[in-house]
Amino acid sequence: MRFYTRRAVIIKMTTIQQKCWLSGILGFNLSQEAYIQCTSLIYGDVMHQNRYSQKKQSRKARSKWGTVIARYSKDGEIVAWQVRYPHPTESGKRVQRQFKPWQELEARKWLEEEKYLVDLQHKGILTWTHPTLRKREAMQEDDKTKRDKVKFCDYVNWWEKNYRLPNGEDVAGGTRRNLHVDIGHFMPFFENLLLTEITPMIIKEWYDAPHCEGPWAFRRSCMRLKAVLESATKAGLDGSASLLQFNPFIFHIPPAPRSSRIDIPPVTPHELRILAESMPTYTRLSVFFFHFSGRFAMR
């Protein structure tokens, strides 16, 4: 350690001081008084000045309000920058945050911004809140902004793609085609709107409008639209908040239309015999079989 200290001192000495040092080591004919003065200059004044300057520099580098401290690993490499400053409302506590090894400038900038907010707190201009709480509130506000920009058509496409049966199984090809057809009945009316722009008044315009697709298709479309909007009121699987606060579809699902098959009279024995005689010989028995099995099933 002494060798490195002397070496550092020699580097910072002037040319005359270095000559005096070399003269003492090489044993040149120097007077005792000159030699003492030379060594005193080297080991005394220079060392004192060097230590004083280093102490002054370290004090100058330290912040008067907060600190930016480098954290080192066992190998001597910087692994993090830790920023601390006194808690403005709770005496004896500190507020701190860690930054990556390459984020020294960001750490110092963050400390300056925090000092500005604390100054506003002391002046009564602004109420200071903890950085963690501020970050959480900013994330919630950002999520809310993103939710407010979700398009209805994008959400319906996502809902249709992830649609499953009540038991969790995937739907078959025919059911998925019917699902796509049902969505197609109301999609043209709502596709240019944001999800949050759909209100009961807008749904009522579509609900009261003529539906040329027929009563059965209109009933299924109402069921699909209500299911889509109800799904948007649920929280996400990742814990994200719901996209809608409530389901704007507040209308009754139209009742199932009366089937025209009810008005068809049952087949008479004479008509049944004519039908059986019109079939090939090897299938005549099946006519009577299905007729009587249907009657038993109705009972």
XYZ file of C-alpha atoms in Angstrom:
299
model
C 0.000 0.000 0.000
C 2.900 2.375 0.804
C 4.511 1.697 -2.548
C 1.336 2.679 -4.437
C 0.953 5.780 -2.280
C 4.498 6.908 -3.078
C 3.966 6.164 -6.751
C 0.842 8.312 -6.829
C 2.758 11.126 -5.150
C 5.656 10.897 -7.638
C 3.271 11.170 -10.575
C 1.801 14.387 -9.175
C 5.225 15.954 -8.359
C 6.788 18.615 -10.504
C 9.984 18.025 -12.458
C 12.200 19.605 -9.737
C 10.588 17.468 -7.066
C 11.157 14.325 -9.119
C 14.861 15.232 -9.540
C 15.218 15.671 -5.823
C 13.619 12.299 -5.254
C 15.892 10.535 -7.732
C 18.936 12.246 -6.317
C 18.154 10.930 -2.860
C 17.654 7.363 -4.161
C 20.749 7.322 -6.359
C 22.930 8.744 -3.566
C 24.101 11.854 -5.292
C 26.120 14.277 -3.201
C 23.333 16.237 -1.635
C 23.688 18.056 1.624
C 21.853 16.670 4.578
C 19.762 19.786 4.822
C 18.746 19.601 1.132
C 17.962 15.940 1.427
C 15.732 16.519 4.489
C 13.976 19.379 2.778
C 13.426 17.236 -0.340
C 11.980 14.273 1.554
C 9.920 16.581 3.719
C 8.508 18.181 0.595
C 7.754 14.812 -0.953
C 6.367 12.976 2.084
C 4.945 15.912 3.952
C 3.580 18.823 1.964
C 2.760 16.883 -1.193
C 1.020 14.053 0.688
C -0.879 16.553 2.830
C -1.991 18.517 -0.221
C -2.968 15.328 -2.073
C -5.073 14.017 0.801
C -6.710 17.386 1.293
C -7.575 17.693 -2.384
C -9.042 14.168 -2.468
C -11.106 14.878 0.620
C -12.322 18.115 -0.871
C -13.246 16.414 -4.151
C -15.171 13.633 -2.373
C -17.156 16.197 -0.404
C -17.862 18.164 -3.524
C -19.097 15.060 -5.388
C -21.552 14.227 -2.606
C -25.007 15.771 -3.063
C -26.237 18.151 -0.360
C -29.802 16.733 -0.425
C -29.728 13.139 -1.678
C -27.166 10.561 -2.711
C -26.423 8.499 -5.788
C -24.438 5.494 -4.611
C -22.732 2.923 -6.825
C -23.188 -0.684 -5.757
C -20.323 -3.010 -6.642
C -20.058 -6.754 -7.045
C -17.282 -8.901 -5.582
C -15.359 -8.428 -8.833
C -15.410 -4.666 -8.461
C -17.982 -4.037 -11.201
C -20.927 -1.682 -10.767
C -24.146 -3.714 -10.507
C -26.596 -0.921 -9.642
C -27.026 2.751 -8.806
C -28.947 3.367 -5.589
C -30.601 6.759 -5.121
C -31.690 7.953 -1.686
C -33.178 11.104 -0.216
C -34.882 12.000 3.094
C -38.595 11.285 3.337
C -40.353 14.678 3.195
C -43.262 13.784 5.525
C -41.887 11.054 7.821
C -38.809 12.001 9.783
C -36.045 9.406 9.976
C -37.141 7.532 6.860
C -35.689 7.565 3.366
C -37.050 7.203 -0.121
C -34.899 5.121 -2.429
C -34.842 3.597 -5.868
C -32.361 1.447 -7.778
C -31.250 1.850 -11.393
C -29.350 -0.408 -13.772
C -25.539 -0.129 -14.042
C -25.797 1.873 -17.282
C -28.422 4.295 -15.937
C -26.305 6.692 -13.900
C -27.591 9.744 -15.768
C -31.196 8.565 -15.336
C -30.549 8.095 -11.604
C -29.243 11.631 -11.158
C -32.043 13.066 -13.267
C -34.616 11.201 -11.152
C -33.079 12.616 -7.984
C -33.326 16.175 -9.332
C -36.972 15.654 -10.317
C -37.761 14.290 -6.856
C -36.099 17.296 -5.253
C -38.311 19.586 -7.314
C -41.457 17.747 -6.144
C -40.311 17.868 -2.503
C -39.682 21.607 -2.803
C -43.247 22.055 -4.050
C -44.437 20.034 -1.039
C -42.541 22.273 1.392
C -43.946 25.405 -0.284
C -47.510 24.085 -0.077
C -47.989 24.118 -3.848
C -48.289 20.371 -4.397
C -48.955 17.347 -2.203
C -46.041 14.926 -2.418
C -46.783 11.233 -2.919
C -44.435 8.280 -2.785
C -42.802 7.371 -6.153
C -44.206 3.831 -5.947
C -47.753 5.164 -5.591
C -47.170 7.632 -8.416
C -45.933 4.854 -10.681
C -48.951 2.679 -9.863
C -51.367 5.530 -10.576
C -49.611 6.301 -13.855
C -49.893 2.656 -14.941
C -53.596 2.610 -14.078
C -54.169 5.803 -16.041
C -52.243 4.380 -18.981
C -54.315 1.184 -18.877
C -57.514 3.219 -18.767
C -56.409 5.200 -21.816
C -55.699 1.985 -23.703
C -59.077 0.502 -22.705
C -60.889 3.602 -23.916
C -59.336 3.179 -27.376
C -60.422 -0.439 -27.994
C -62.525 -0.725 -31.146
C -65.745 -2.723 -31.029
C -64.899 -4.721 -34.156
C -61.468 -5.697 -32.766
C -62.965 -6.879 -29.509
C -65.709 -8.887 -31.253
C -63.129 -10.577 -33.481
C -61.111 -11.505 -30.400
C -64.267 -12.760 -28.642
C -65.296 -14.877 -31.637
C -61.819 -16.382 -31.941
C -61.759 -17.388 -28.242
C -65.396 -18.480 -28.022
C -65.893 -21.799 -26.236
C -68.851 -23.939 -25.229
C -70.102 -23.729 -21.606
C -68.149 -26.909 -20.798
C -64.934 -25.338 -22.133
C -64.713 -27.351 -25.348
C -64.032 -25.759 -28.711
C -66.997 -25.323 -31.041
C -67.453 -27.420 -34.168
C -67.300 -26.052 -37.681
C -71.065 -25.694 -38.121
C -71.528 -23.908 -34.804
C -68.670 -21.520 -35.559
C -70.198 -20.699 -38.945
C -73.538 -19.929 -37.290
C -71.709 -17.777 -34.748
C -70.055 -15.818 -37.534
C -73.407 -15.337 -39.293
C -75.084 -14.103 -36.106
C -72.282 -11.570 -35.533
C -72.581 -10.411 -39.127
C -76.146 -9.216 -38.492
C -75.129 -6.514 -35.991
C -71.478 -5.850 -36.931
C -72.163 -3.353 -39.784
C -74.084 -1.097 -37.387
C -71.419 -0.994 -34.620
C -68.102 -1.698 -36.355
C -66.967 1.960 -36.620
C -67.517 2.665 -32.911
C -65.226 2.262 -29.936
C -66.301 -0.268 -27.362
C -66.851 2.452 -24.760
C -69.007 4.466 -27.193
C -71.747 1.817 -27.297
C -74.597 2.998 -25.092
C -78.160 1.760 -24.545
C -79.428 4.540 -26.831
C -77.247 3.368 -29.725
C -78.263 -0.249 -29.157
C -81.924 0.814 -29.155
C -81.486 2.340 -32.630
C -80.302 -1.023 -33.912
C -82.872 -2.912 -31.840
C -85.853 -0.940 -33.225
C -84.633 -0.891 -36.831
C -86.065 -3.344 -39.418
C -84.321 -6.718 -39.534
C -84.740 -8.352 -42.901
C -82.864 -11.471 -41.785
C -85.969 -12.716 -39.998
C -87.143 -13.087 -36.383
C -85.083 -16.185 -35.646
C -81.837 -14.564 -36.859
C -82.646 -11.328 -34.995
C -83.176 -13.240 -31.762
C -79.828 -15.016 -32.094
C -78.085 -11.709 -32.934
C -79.462 -10.140 -29.751
C -78.166 -13.072 -27.726
C -74.707 -12.798 -29.305
C -74.491 -9.017 -28.848
C -75.503 -9.272 -25.207
C -72.929 -12.029 -24.625
C -70.145 -9.975 -26.262
C -70.848 -6.899 -24.140
C -71.238 -8.997 -20.993
C -67.808 -10.484 -21.625
C -66.326 -6.956 -21.778
C -67.539 -6.293 -18.220
C -65.399 -9.140 -16.831
C -61.830 -8.731 -15.617
C -59.065 -10.232 -17.765
C -57.324 -13.492 -16.944
C -54.097 -11.527 -16.395
C -55.743 -9.415 -13.703
C -56.421 -6.445 -15.957
C -59.515 -4.342 -15.310
C -62.721 -4.781 -17.294
C -63.253 -2.786 -20.486
C -66.829 -1.804 -19.568
C -68.346 -0.889 -16.219
C -71.764 -2.352 -17.094
C -73.509 -4.124 -19.956
C -75.305 -1.531 -22.129
C -77.586 -4.209 -23.623
C -80.497 -3.687 -21.215
C -83.271 -4.898 -23.527
C -85.247 -8.136 -23.477
C -84.193 -10.917 -25.782
C -87.036 -11.351 -28.328
C -89.066 -14.510 -27.671
C -88.710 -17.437 -30.011
C -91.143 -17.066 -32.936
C -94.031 -19.508 -33.203
C -93.025 -22.379 -35.439
C -95.121 -22.898 -38.547
C -94.800 -26.673 -38.108
C -97.332 -26.542 -35.265
C -100.097 -25.732 -37.770
C -99.364 -28.809 -39.883
C -101.983 -31.509 -39.167
C -100.757 -35.022 -38.346
C -100.671 -37.627 -41.106
C -103.772 -39.821 -41.455
C -103.630 -43.625 -41.770
C -104.683 -43.348 -45.434
C -101.857 -40.858 -46.153
C -99.414 -43.052 -44.280
C -100.346 -46.095 -46.415
C -99.989 -44.076 -49.635
C -96.575 -42.849 -48.474
C -95.412 -46.359 -47.636
C -96.603 -47.763 -50.981
C -94.681 -45.022 -52.772
C -91.405 -46.162 -51.167
C -89.298 -49.105 -52.397
C -90.272 -52.476 -50.986
C -87.188 -52.775 -48.741
C -87.877 -49.395 -47.060
C -91.661 -49.478 -46.610
C -91.405 -50.827 -43.095
C -89.243 -47.856 -42.044
C -92.130 -45.429 -42.774
C -94.347 -47.134 -40.203
C -91.459 -47.495 -37.776
C -90.576 -43.764 -37.760
C -94.242 -42.786 -37.596
C -94.982 -44.783 -34.468
C -91.627 -43.972 -32.826
C -92.368 -40.276 -33.285
C -95.772 -40.584 -31.668
C -94.292 -42.408 -28.662
C -91.610 -39.757 -28.366
C -94.225 -36.974 -28.287
C -95.903 -38.726 -25.351
